[in-house]
XYZ file of C-alpha atoms in Angstrom:
215
model
C -124.053 204.355 -11.388
C -122.623 207.474 -13.026
C -123.702 208.661 -16.462
C -121.950 211.211 -18.618
C -123.777 213.909 -20.567
C -123.438 213.473 -24.322
C -124.568 214.639 -27.748
C -125.901 212.252 -30.425
C -122.421 212.042 -31.952
C -121.422 209.724 -29.086
C -123.169 206.861 -30.913
C -120.681 204.998 -33.098
C -122.797 202.686 -35.253
C -124.203 204.246 -38.438
C -127.363 202.143 -38.125
C -127.871 203.202 -34.515
C -127.339 206.837 -35.503
C -130.097 206.436 -38.105
C -132.430 205.039 -35.442
C -131.532 207.865 -33.094
C -132.012 210.528 -35.783
C -135.543 209.302 -36.455
C -136.281 209.560 -32.722
C -134.768 213.050 -32.588
C -136.949 214.327 -35.425
C -140.041 213.239 -33.482
C -138.695 214.573 -30.179
C -137.975 218.016 -31.670
C -141.669 218.813 -32.207
C -142.551 219.252 -28.521
C -139.302 218.391 -26.732
C -140.769 215.185 -25.304
C -140.320 211.525 -26.142
C -142.682 210.457 -28.945
C -145.251 207.672 -28.877
C -143.963 204.301 -30.014
C -146.550 203.990 -32.804
C -145.097 207.120 -34.460
C -141.652 205.591 -34.710
C -141.118 204.209 -38.218
C -137.440 204.514 -39.172
C -136.280 203.644 -42.676
C -135.132 200.058 -43.249
C -136.735 198.997 -39.975
C -137.111 195.417 -41.200
C -133.345 195.162 -41.641
C -132.805 196.128 -37.996
C -135.474 194.000 -36.308
C -133.075 191.190 -35.416
C -131.002 193.687 -33.396
C -133.972 195.446 -31.731
C -135.694 194.541 -28.468
C -139.053 196.083 -27.591
C -140.094 196.505 -23.960
C -143.214 197.683 -22.193
C -142.697 199.717 -19.024
C -144.785 199.493 -15.866
C -144.068 202.690 -13.949
C -146.683 202.088 -11.256
C -144.092 200.522 -8.940
C -141.292 202.398 -7.116
C -138.778 200.797 -9.504
C -140.043 200.576 -13.107
C -140.565 197.055 -14.404
C -139.705 196.292 -18.023
C -141.196 193.325 -19.855
C -139.608 191.905 -23.015
C -141.928 191.936 -26.042
C -139.542 190.625 -28.722
C -138.446 187.100 -29.497
C -135.981 185.352 -31.795
C -133.702 188.363 -31.886
C -130.026 188.000 -32.694
C -129.125 189.145 -29.208
C -131.260 186.438 -27.588
C -128.562 184.043 -28.830
C -126.081 185.992 -26.715
C -128.183 185.247 -23.629
C -128.869 181.651 -24.590
C -132.674 181.817 -24.899
C -135.554 184.080 -25.886
C -137.367 186.090 -23.251
C -140.702 187.270 -24.659
C -143.152 187.991 -21.853
C -140.456 187.844 -19.155
C -139.464 190.705 -16.872
C -136.064 192.014 -17.939
C -134.474 191.741 -14.498
C -135.579 188.099 -14.219
C -134.306 187.353 -17.711
C -130.899 188.838 -16.903
C -130.601 187.048 -13.586
C -128.852 188.187 -10.398
C -125.403 188.117 -11.992
C -126.064 190.568 -14.851
C -129.032 192.613 -13.596
C -126.940 194.970 -11.396
C -124.877 195.946 -14.481
C -127.769 196.324 -16.914
C -130.946 197.427 -15.119
C -129.632 200.870 -13.982
C -129.111 201.781 -17.659
C -132.775 201.078 -18.434
C -133.953 202.826 -15.274
C -132.006 205.949 -16.260
C -133.623 205.945 -19.705
C -137.121 205.680 -18.179
C -136.450 208.294 -15.482
C -134.966 210.859 -17.875
C -137.167 210.174 -20.877
C -134.055 210.534 -23.038
C -131.862 208.177 -25.073
C -129.146 206.352 -23.186
C -126.073 204.870 -24.859
C -123.673 202.413 -23.281
C -120.650 200.395 -24.324
C -119.208 197.430 -22.453
C -116.552 194.849 -23.276
C -117.512 191.199 -22.938
C -115.566 188.029 -23.695
C -116.876 185.322 -26.012
C -116.412 181.658 -25.134
C -112.983 181.718 -26.791
C -111.784 184.767 -24.867
C -112.103 187.280 -27.710
C -113.081 190.780 -26.577
C -116.396 191.945 -28.006
C -117.732 195.511 -27.742
C -121.415 195.446 -26.751
C -123.008 198.741 -27.815
C -126.542 199.425 -26.528
C -128.794 202.345 -27.526
C -132.023 202.792 -25.541
C -134.841 204.936 -26.918
C -137.808 205.890 -24.674
C -141.397 206.370 -25.833
C -144.185 207.957 -23.834
C -147.932 208.190 -23.578
C -149.868 210.563 -21.309
C -146.611 212.014 -20.039
C -145.093 208.706 -18.895
C -142.506 206.479 -20.530
C -144.369 203.282 -21.367
C -142.119 201.690 -24.011
C -138.392 201.349 -24.575
C -136.690 200.100 -27.720
C -133.132 198.808 -27.397
C -130.750 198.545 -30.332
C -127.784 196.291 -29.627
C -124.671 196.006 -31.782
C -121.661 193.786 -31.211
C -118.203 194.347 -32.654
C -114.876 192.561 -32.348
C -111.640 194.154 -33.533
C -110.220 190.693 -34.150
C -112.935 189.981 -36.691
C -115.289 187.069 -36.100
C -116.545 186.032 -32.688
C -119.014 183.580 -31.196
C -122.270 185.291 -30.257
C -123.878 182.150 -28.820
C -124.007 182.479 -25.030
C -121.876 185.624 -25.276
C -123.388 187.029 -22.082
C -123.474 183.750 -20.151
C -120.666 181.633 -21.548
C -117.914 182.472 -19.055
C -117.335 183.881 -15.596
C -116.099 187.296 -16.731
C -118.642 190.063 -16.126
C -119.203 192.914 -18.606
C -116.605 195.670 -18.315
C -118.355 199.047 -18.733
C -116.560 201.528 -20.986
C -119.210 204.223 -21.380
C -122.623 205.121 -19.973
C -124.093 208.311 -21.406
C -127.413 210.141 -21.393
C -127.942 211.931 -24.713
C -129.278 215.189 -23.297
C -128.010 217.982 -25.542
C -128.000 218.813 -29.249
C -131.355 217.056 -29.348
C -132.104 217.795 -32.967
C -131.300 216.283 -36.304
C -130.138 218.332 -39.282
C -129.843 216.522 -42.571
C -126.243 216.667 -43.857
C -125.430 218.950 -46.764
C -128.319 221.328 -46.221
C -128.526 224.872 -44.878
C -131.213 225.435 -42.258
C -133.726 228.259 -42.489
C -132.508 231.552 -41.003
C -128.871 230.468 -41.043
C -126.555 233.313 -41.993
C -124.107 232.743 -44.819
C -121.237 235.146 -45.360
C -119.647 235.422 -48.785
C -116.072 236.614 -48.430
C -114.431 235.748 -51.749
C -111.503 238.157 -51.722
C -113.420 241.480 -51.923
C -111.577 244.435 -53.301
C -110.469 247.406 -51.207
C -113.370 249.256 -49.713
C -115.893 246.591 -50.777
C -117.689 245.094 -47.723
C -118.390 241.395 -47.390
C -121.944 240.498 -48.370
C -124.118 238.797 -45.763
C -127.326 237.064 -46.831
C -129.894 235.628 -44.429
C -131.770 232.599 -45.750
C -135.489 232.525 -44.926
């Protein structure tokens, strides 16, 4: 499975960008994925229904992810909750080949992975399924992954119940990207330390532009 290289701006959802920005602020300290207990984004309670927590067992040749969340909004899309179940078993042989490589890439790279796929609801409406994976490490190994999943339909409403299992059409991948550059977050509307600002407001003849370095 091929993955493109992307910057954080690839993520469309404002809520997912907020989640990613919190991760980036922690990552920027030592350029490694943070520990999951450090991750406390704002308005986390509002996002819990769209978040799935996983533990990662990296002792096997292929990492094994176990679902730790239940009663999430996205569990309705799969038809049942999966707490305590291995992700590949929960997905089943039909969906696992499309989904598991995305998680494996996140674990292997220790970087966020963003993907978009089109799926059809039970009435044939096209729904964009946007997934952001965030890795968390301990002792140099990725041991947790948090997935944020958003669904969007240009036609307006759609039926989320059994979205992933309600018909024979498989997900149609639109984008698979590893977020591997511009791994920092700068608050909007602020000037960072040591940035150079040039004031060039129509200086008169022979008057040089003034350059000020902010420290």
